[in-house]
Amino acid sequence: MSALADRIARCVVDQYAKLPKRGKPAAKGTGPVKQEWTVLAGFVVENTQTQALTCVALGTGLKCQHRQQLSAFGDSVHDSHAEIIARRALVVYLMGQLLEDPPQSIFAKQPTFTLHDYIRLHLYSSQCPCGDAAIESLQGTLGQHEQPPMKRQRTTIDTSVVRGHQGFDTLGALRLKPGRADSIPTLSLSCSDKIARWNALGVQGSLLASLIAPVYIASMVIGDLYNHASIDRALNRRTAAALADKELPGGYRANVCEIHPTAVQFERSQTALTAANAEITTADASIYWHQGAPSSAALVNGVKQGSKLARGQCQKEKLRPAICKLSLLNQFIALSQRLRPELLIGSEHCSYRCIKRRSQAYQQAKALLLDSEQFAGWTRCPSEYEAFDCSGSAVS
């Protein structure tokens, strides 16, 4: 697999290189210059009949919003870590594929849209996903009992999950972002936790689950901080243990994605810049792109670079990220009107959360996963942040 893993990584890195500079890491500062670093993640479609690989969605980023920054209108992105940004861009790509003619689409209709047998989906990340998968690698970096530098440890919102880099001796735990203990806690679970959840529920999300069968990752290719046993435990074995002996609804399973390293290096990774003796700092911006988009888009603090959230009101459509909840909701409604209008009956004034919950099989599988010992502490998004309708208005 090493040759294929390198090809998958190269496919994403090469696509990233083709994108415009806006939002990409750069040199920062007017005195001693610091080089921004980030994480790159991307989804690659493999056609096993032709051996062709195509990068269909990618994202970069290291940031996420704390609760005081969240919008109640669904018009911003809460979690801007690379893997999460890439997955949201992938959802937009999947929606577009549902409208393609069968020969060009990755889906076959039978009667539910399902990936063609010859299509495999791979996920690349330039660095091990944050959270449980990276804990053992960070032990080696920071020392067995050494905690990351901190000014003052802030309390977590929910004591049933572990905060960031705390508790190196606790394996298998759900962890909240960010890693730094002196930063403000968020409601966002780690990328390890979210990918483990995708291994149960698929990457398509709850909205698209009404239209398509679960879409699972065939393999994950990882650059820096690679530790096969740790990553496999966090992404595969946790999910398998959580769903053991549970009767999942049709199409759902405890997916086991292959885990592979790559020798391909992302030039803006922390490792690459450190090896070049550069003074480094984390990048503030994220970018996202998907096949079919006219260009990539940049985000800062969960909104389009250069725009600001107006407190107490929803952003205009042209200012919203295409991957925010409100935008995805409207894309899903437009798609359903063309493919399965019966899904929208009675939804004129329904909230985002209400429409998500209409996929009964997905919700059943989700309940089985989150009722397990391994995922029981999952931090759910408070209802007030999903109580908006397709116009961005609050639904009582």
XYZ file of C-alpha atoms in Angstrom:
396
model
C 0.000 0.000 0.000
C 2.959 2.363 0.501
C 3.025 3.331 -3.189
C -0.744 3.955 -3.236
C -0.565 5.858 0.060
C 2.094 8.166 -1.380
C -0.002 8.664 -4.516
C -3.024 9.593 -2.394
C -0.979 12.086 -0.379
C 0.611 13.533 -3.513
C -2.823 13.910 -5.116
C -3.976 16.170 -2.265
C -0.717 18.100 -1.917
C -0.606 18.760 -5.661
C -4.214 19.982 -5.703
C -3.445 22.306 -2.784
C -0.483 23.731 -4.716
C -2.786 24.646 -7.619
C -5.039 26.801 -5.445
C -4.614 30.586 -5.131
C -2.588 32.094 -2.278
C -5.538 33.618 -0.417
C -5.826 32.005 3.017
C -2.669 29.926 2.681
C 0.075 30.118 5.336
C 2.736 32.740 4.683
C 5.564 34.661 6.306
C 4.269 36.787 9.170
C 5.684 39.813 10.961
C 7.802 42.844 10.115
C 10.599 42.185 12.610
C 11.819 38.630 13.056
C 9.754 36.844 10.416
C 7.785 33.786 11.458
C 6.497 31.192 9.044
C 2.890 30.080 9.469
C 2.233 26.356 9.569
C -0.984 24.417 9.220
C -2.454 20.957 8.643
C -3.698 19.876 5.216
C -6.355 17.192 4.777
C -8.152 15.969 1.692
C -10.449 13.299 0.303
C -9.395 11.272 -2.722
C -11.668 9.140 -4.904
C -10.070 6.011 -6.328
C -11.509 4.297 -9.387
C -10.310 0.712 -8.999
C -11.172 -0.061 -12.641
C -8.807 2.560 -14.009
C -6.548 3.081 -10.928
C -7.225 6.810 -11.305
C -7.021 8.991 -8.200
C -8.847 12.313 -7.937
C -8.723 14.796 -5.087
C -12.344 15.870 -4.671
C -12.224 17.971 -1.473
C -9.612 19.455 0.817
C -9.193 21.764 3.766
C -6.543 23.321 5.963
C -6.718 24.659 9.477
C -5.895 24.447 13.176
C -8.522 26.612 14.869
C -11.997 26.240 16.343
C -14.454 28.604 17.984
C -15.266 28.645 21.675
C -18.866 28.921 22.825
C -18.875 32.722 23.125
C -17.940 32.969 19.426
C -20.662 30.683 18.095
C -23.480 31.959 15.906
C -27.075 30.820 16.436
C -27.855 31.253 12.734
C -25.716 28.449 11.272
C -23.806 30.985 9.176
C -20.291 30.226 10.437
C -18.082 27.161 10.807
C -17.466 26.131 14.414
C -14.568 23.706 13.858
C -11.868 24.733 11.376
C -9.436 21.848 11.836
C -8.294 20.547 8.457
C -10.007 17.148 8.552
C -13.326 18.709 9.530
C -13.111 21.451 6.908
C -12.278 18.839 4.244
C -15.225 16.666 5.292
C -17.650 19.586 5.052
C -16.292 20.383 1.573
C -16.736 16.706 0.698
C -20.443 16.930 1.585
C -20.854 19.716 -0.995
C -19.062 17.542 -3.561
C -21.307 14.552 -2.761
C -24.407 16.709 -3.275
C -23.126 17.701 -6.695
C -22.438 14.075 -7.598
C -26.069 13.165 -6.944
C -27.053 15.397 -9.857
C -24.491 13.978 -12.287
C -25.493 11.489 -14.973
C -24.710 7.889 -13.918
C -21.564 7.423 -16.057
C -19.968 10.527 -14.539
C -21.266 10.116 -10.984
C -19.579 8.131 -8.223
C -23.082 6.958 -7.222
C -25.314 4.204 -8.530
C -29.035 4.414 -7.811
C -30.490 1.119 -6.532
C -32.969 2.549 -5.296
C -30.946 4.438 -2.680
C -27.883 6.233 -4.007
C -24.847 4.055 -3.208
C -21.192 4.333 -4.187
C -20.302 2.284 -7.249
C -18.519 -0.951 -6.311
C -15.382 0.272 -8.062
C -15.204 3.561 -6.109
C -13.131 3.857 -2.926
C -12.780 6.965 -0.773
C -9.504 7.807 0.965
C -8.645 10.478 3.528
C -5.204 12.085 3.729
C -3.958 14.257 6.578
C -0.518 15.828 6.763
C -0.488 15.202 10.526
C -2.016 12.627 12.825
C -5.562 13.683 13.819
C -5.644 15.554 17.117
C -6.951 13.778 20.182
C -6.675 10.114 21.085
C -4.826 9.056 17.916
C -1.983 11.502 18.624
C -1.577 11.048 22.378
C 1.123 8.374 22.230
C 3.099 10.310 19.608
C 2.907 13.415 21.780
C 4.158 11.363 24.729
C 7.316 10.743 22.764
C 7.598 14.403 21.796
C 6.893 15.970 25.185
C 8.008 13.241 27.549
C 6.064 10.549 29.347
C 4.778 12.737 32.187
C 5.363 16.219 30.816
C 2.357 18.395 30.074
C 2.409 21.021 27.298
C 3.371 24.544 28.426
C 0.500 26.416 30.021
C -0.154 29.699 31.778
C -3.284 28.807 33.705
C -5.403 25.759 33.194
C -9.001 26.627 32.332
C -11.803 24.311 33.388
C -13.550 22.179 30.819
C -17.221 22.550 30.084
C -17.976 18.857 30.574
C -15.950 16.805 33.027
C -16.887 13.533 31.304
C -14.350 14.246 28.540
C -10.624 14.979 28.739
C -9.330 18.427 27.852
C -6.889 18.563 24.956
C -3.424 17.312 25.900
C -4.227 16.537 29.524
C -3.961 13.015 30.882
C -1.396 11.387 28.614
C -1.926 8.121 30.471
C -5.633 8.105 29.531
C -6.055 6.255 26.240
C -9.360 5.910 24.419
C -10.844 9.069 25.951
C -12.977 11.630 24.167
C -11.089 14.934 24.081
C -12.200 18.523 23.605
C -10.351 21.001 21.407
C -8.064 22.875 21.629
C -4.992 21.091 22.983
C -3.542 24.035 24.896
C -4.710 24.000 28.508
C -4.518 27.803 28.874
C -6.970 28.447 26.033
C -10.738 28.790 26.262
C -12.544 25.416 26.139
C -14.748 24.668 23.154
C -17.650 22.347 22.405
C -15.707 20.659 19.579
C -14.542 17.087 20.019
C -11.137 16.119 18.651
C -10.594 15.051 15.056
C -9.810 11.522 16.302
C -13.242 11.358 17.918
C -15.032 12.711 14.861
C -13.271 10.334 12.447
C -14.072 7.419 14.775
C -17.702 8.534 14.577
C -17.491 8.655 10.757
C -16.405 5.014 10.933
C -19.826 4.262 12.402
C -22.116 6.746 10.665
C -20.298 7.584 7.415
C -18.875 10.875 6.164
C -22.044 12.003 4.384
C -23.642 13.401 7.545
C -27.226 13.289 8.754
C -28.756 15.515 6.064
C -27.516 13.445 3.125
C -28.291 10.199 4.954
C -31.895 10.727 3.819
C -30.754 10.362 0.208
C -27.714 8.083 0.164
C -26.346 4.987 1.842
C -23.543 5.574 4.369
C -20.232 6.517 2.722
C -17.203 5.101 4.521
C -13.487 5.833 4.296
C -11.530 2.946 2.785
C -8.172 4.160 4.098
C -6.510 7.026 5.918
C -3.050 8.189 4.938
C -1.132 10.174 7.560
C 2.070 12.194 7.482
C 3.576 13.514 10.726
C 3.182 11.971 14.209
C 2.437 8.559 12.725
C 1.895 5.726 15.199
C -0.031 2.882 13.591
C -1.194 1.128 16.761
C -2.361 4.360 18.372
C -4.214 5.583 15.289
C -5.853 2.207 14.687
C -6.968 2.073 18.321
C -8.452 5.573 18.240
C -10.177 5.421 14.844
C -11.069 1.753 14.351
C -10.938 -0.307 17.523
C -12.819 2.234 19.662
C -15.713 2.230 17.205
C -15.695 -1.539 16.817
C -15.826 -1.986 20.606
C -18.627 0.565 20.927
C -20.808 -1.232 18.381
C -19.926 -4.836 19.234
C -23.062 -7.001 19.528
C -25.308 -4.064 18.554
C -27.842 -4.460 15.781
C -27.299 -1.506 13.461
C -29.880 -0.393 10.888
C -29.347 -1.463 7.289
C -26.223 -0.114 5.591
C -24.496 0.952 8.823
C -21.499 -0.863 10.274
C -18.370 -0.462 12.327
C -16.097 0.437 9.428
C -12.403 -0.412 9.648
C -10.341 1.944 7.518
C -6.822 0.961 6.561
C -4.152 3.138 8.188
C -0.986 3.980 6.261
C 1.985 6.343 6.558
C 3.335 8.430 3.719
C 6.748 9.782 2.857
C 5.176 12.721 1.000
C 5.776 15.913 2.959
C 3.518 18.941 3.085
C 5.770 21.987 2.815
C 3.733 24.052 5.309
C 3.640 21.388 8.009
C 5.141 22.046 11.413
C 7.691 19.297 10.824
C 8.839 20.598 7.426
C 9.264 24.180 8.615
C 11.003 23.145 11.830
C 13.425 20.998 9.820
C 14.207 24.106 7.773
C 15.098 25.954 11.031
C 12.233 28.407 10.544
C 10.632 30.347 13.380
C 7.054 29.131 13.243
C 3.570 30.198 14.313
C 0.142 28.676 13.734
C -1.845 29.919 10.741
C -5.001 31.879 11.539
C -6.822 31.143 8.292
C -8.294 27.964 6.849
C -9.101 27.220 3.241
C -11.559 24.798 1.697
C -12.068 23.556 -1.844
C -14.088 20.880 -3.580
C -14.219 19.623 -7.129
C -16.626 21.765 -9.118
C -15.968 24.919 -7.102
C -14.714 27.903 -9.109
C -11.905 28.399 -6.581
C -10.951 27.813 -2.984
C -12.336 29.978 -0.168
C -10.602 31.253 2.956
C -12.019 31.354 6.488
C -10.909 33.227 9.590
C -12.754 32.615 12.859
C -15.259 30.477 10.987
C -16.351 33.149 8.498
C -15.118 34.203 5.079
C -11.818 36.015 5.298
C -12.459 39.765 5.358
C -16.030 39.528 6.667
C -17.369 39.766 10.216
C -20.281 38.194 12.007
C -22.883 40.843 12.817
C -23.962 40.115 16.355
C -27.633 39.226 16.583
C -28.269 38.794 12.870
C -27.638 36.273 10.120
C -25.023 36.949 7.460
C -26.196 37.624 3.925
C -26.022 34.615 1.631
C -23.079 35.911 -0.412
C -21.006 36.299 2.763
C -21.655 32.831 4.175
C -19.185 29.978 3.774
C -20.567 27.341 1.406
C -19.751 24.721 4.047
C -21.539 26.290 7.042
C -24.662 24.570 8.393
C -27.076 27.104 6.905
C -25.536 26.848 3.433
C -25.516 23.043 3.569
C -29.164 23.062 4.670
C -30.189 25.180 1.691
C -28.161 23.034 -0.714
C -29.818 19.925 0.722
C -33.313 21.426 0.349
C -32.638 22.352 -3.294
C -31.269 18.850 -3.934
C -34.248 17.147 -2.276
C -36.695 19.221 -4.312
C -35.164 17.696 -7.450
C -34.602 14.133 -6.248
C -37.081 13.357 -3.457
C -39.502 16.225 -2.790
C -41.500 14.054 -0.387
C -38.652 14.452 2.121
C -39.588 18.112 2.480
C -43.283 17.668 3.255
C -44.106 19.716 6.335
C -40.604 21.175 6.570
C -41.415 24.770 5.562
C -40.782 26.079 9.062
C -38.644 23.259 10.419
C -35.298 23.897 12.075
C -31.975 22.550 10.857
C -31.957 20.063 13.724
C -35.493 18.913 12.951
C -34.641 18.216 9.294
C -31.447 16.383 10.299
C -33.461 14.064 12.517
C -35.682 12.918 9.656
C -33.088 10.338 8.649
C -34.319 7.673 11.048
C -31.706 5.009 10.273
C -28.887 7.503 10.798
C -30.379 8.645 14.096
C -30.784 5.049 15.277
C -27.149 4.257 14.462
C -26.026 7.481 16.137
C -27.985 6.656 19.291
C -26.384 3.203 19.506
C -22.914 4.727 19.131
C -23.383 7.533 21.661
C -25.033 5.215 24.186
C -21.868 3.104 24.279
C -19.302 3.356 27.051
C -16.680 4.619 24.588
C -18.770 7.560 23.284
C -21.182 8.272 26.145
C -19.471 11.565 26.993
C -19.964 13.018 23.505
C -20.506 16.766 23.744
C -23.620 17.531 21.741
C -24.165 20.880 20.079
C -26.656 22.857 22.216
C -30.079 23.056 20.577
C -30.000 26.863 20.342
C -27.228 26.632 17.736
C -29.324 24.387 15.456
C -32.722 26.067 15.877
C -32.580 28.088 12.633
C -34.582 27.494 9.447
C -33.455 27.782 5.818
C -33.610 31.583 5.990
C -31.429 31.719 9.088
C -34.355 32.729 11.277
C -34.870 31.219 14.720
C -37.592 28.579 14.943
C -39.458 28.527 18.238
